[in-house]
Amino acid sequence: MDATQLTKMTIAELSKIAQNLKLEGTSGLRKQEMIAKILEGQLKANGMIYDEGVLEVLPDGFGFLRSQVYNYLAGPDDIYISPSQIKKFGLRKGDTVSGFVRPPKDGERFFALLQVKKI
């Protein structure tokens, strides 16, 4: 299950998924925090998180995959793409990109694309 699918779910549905993954400390979390916990749980269980979005390249050279859920505007589920990945794969604004992502590390705010699987 990817972040886009999780975003469309209610808190109750997310709570059931968290219970199935045997995640602790999820009661009282906001929806975005719950989604992040579930994705981290999936990462531990499966070793990978898969997601997709539409690329917006910023003037500094890096970009974000934007979600349809937020009408392709900046949102909390955006996925960071480094300038080197944009150059390596010849990515352009508006490309739909999917691949494996990792949760934010300490001090980071966004998931980051690790591996491009489909453009």
Coordinates of C-alpha atoms in Angstrom, one line a residue:
M1 CA 0.0 0.0 0.0
D2 CA 1.4 3.4 -0.9
A3 CA 1.1 6.9 0.7
T4 CA -1.5 8.0 -1.9
Q5 CA -3.8 5.2 -1.0
L6 CA -3.3 5.8 2.7
T7 CA -4.1 9.5 2.3
K8 CA -7.6 8.7 0.9
M9 CA -8.4 6.6 4.0
T10 CA -10.1 7.7 7.2
I11 CA -8.4 7.8 10.6
A12 CA -10.5 4.7 11.6
E13 CA -9.2 2.8 8.5
L14 CA -5.7 3.9 9.2
S15 CA -6.0 2.7 12.9
K16 CA -7.0 -0.8 11.7
I17 CA -4.0 -0.9 9.4
A18 CA -1.7 0.2 12.3
Q19 CA -3.2 -2.5 14.5
N20 CA -2.6 -5.1 11.8
L21 CA 1.0 -4.0 11.5
K22 CA 1.2 -4.2 15.4
L23 CA 2.3 -0.6 15.6
E24 CA 2.4 1.0 19.1
G25 CA 1.7 4.6 20.1
T26 CA -0.6 5.4 17.2
S27 CA -3.6 6.5 19.3
G28 CA -4.1 10.3 19.2
L29 CA -1.9 10.8 16.2
R30 CA -3.0 13.2 13.5
K31 CA -3.7 11.7 10.1
Q32 CA -0.3 12.6 8.6
E33 CA 1.6 11.3 11.6
M34 CA -0.5 8.0 11.4
I35 CA 0.4 7.7 7.7
A36 CA 4.1 8.2 8.4
K37 CA 4.0 5.6 11.2
I38 CA 2.2 3.1 8.9
L39 CA 4.8 3.7 6.1
E40 CA 7.6 3.2 8.6
G41 CA 6.0 -0.1 9.8
Q42 CA 5.6 -1.2 6.2
L43 CA 9.3 -0.4 5.6
K44 CA 10.3 -2.5 8.5
A45 CA 8.0 -5.4 7.5
N46 CA 8.6 -5.3 3.7
G47 CA 11.8 -3.4 3.4
M48 CA 10.4 -1.0 0.8
I49 CA 7.8 1.8 0.3
Y50 CA 6.5 2.4 -3.2
D51 CA 4.8 5.6 -4.3
E52 CA 4.2 8.0 -7.2
G53 CA 3.4 11.5 -8.1
V54 CA 3.7 14.3 -10.7
L55 CA 7.0 16.1 -10.7
E56 CA 7.4 19.8 -10.0
V57 CA 11.0 21.0 -10.5
L58 CA 11.9 24.1 -8.5
P59 CA 14.4 26.8 -9.6
D60 CA 17.1 25.4 -7.3
G61 CA 17.2 22.2 -9.4
F62 CA 15.5 19.8 -7.0
G63 CA 11.9 18.7 -7.2
F64 CA 9.0 17.2 -5.5
L65 CA 6.5 14.6 -6.6
R66 CA 3.1 16.1 -5.9
S67 CA 0.0 14.1 -5.1
Q68 CA -3.4 14.1 -6.9
V69 CA -5.0 14.1 -3.5
Y70 CA -3.8 17.7 -3.0
N71 CA -4.6 18.7 -6.6
Y72 CA -0.9 18.6 -7.4
L73 CA -0.1 21.5 -5.0
A74 CA 2.5 21.4 -2.3
G75 CA 1.4 19.1 0.5
P76 CA 2.6 17.0 3.4
D77 CA 2.9 13.9 1.3
D78 CA 5.3 15.4 -1.2
I79 CA 8.3 13.3 -2.1
Y80 CA 11.7 15.0 -2.6
I81 CA 13.8 14.3 -5.7
S82 CA 17.4 15.3 -5.8
P83 CA 18.9 17.4 -8.7
S84 CA 21.1 14.4 -9.6
Q85 CA 18.2 12.1 -10.1
I86 CA 16.4 14.7 -12.2
K87 CA 19.4 15.1 -14.4
K88 CA 20.2 11.3 -14.5
F89 CA 16.8 10.4 -15.7
G90 CA 16.1 13.5 -17.8
L91 CA 13.0 14.2 -15.7
R92 CA 10.8 17.2 -16.6
K93 CA 8.0 19.1 -14.9
G94 CA 4.8 17.2 -15.3
D95 CA 6.4 13.7 -15.5
T96 CA 4.6 11.1 -13.5
V97 CA 7.3 9.3 -11.6
S98 CA 7.0 6.2 -9.4
G99 CA 9.5 4.4 -7.3
F100 CA 10.8 3.4 -3.9
V101 CA 10.9 6.1 -1.2
R102 CA 12.2 6.3 2.3
P103 CA 10.6 8.2 5.3
P104 CA 12.2 11.5 6.4
K105 CA 15.3 11.2 8.5
D106 CA 15.8 13.4 11.6
G107 CA 15.7 17.0 10.5
E108 CA 13.9 16.3 7.2
R109 CA 10.3 17.0 6.4
F110 CA 9.7 15.0 3.3
F111 CA 9.9 11.5 2.1
A112 CA 12.7 11.1 -0.4
L113 CA 12.8 9.1 -3.7
L114 CA 15.5 6.4 -3.5
Q115 CA 15.0 4.6 -6.8
V116 CA 13.0 5.5 -9.9
K117 CA 11.0 2.5 -11.3
K118 CA 8.7 4.1 -13.8
I119 CA 8.4 7.4 -15.7

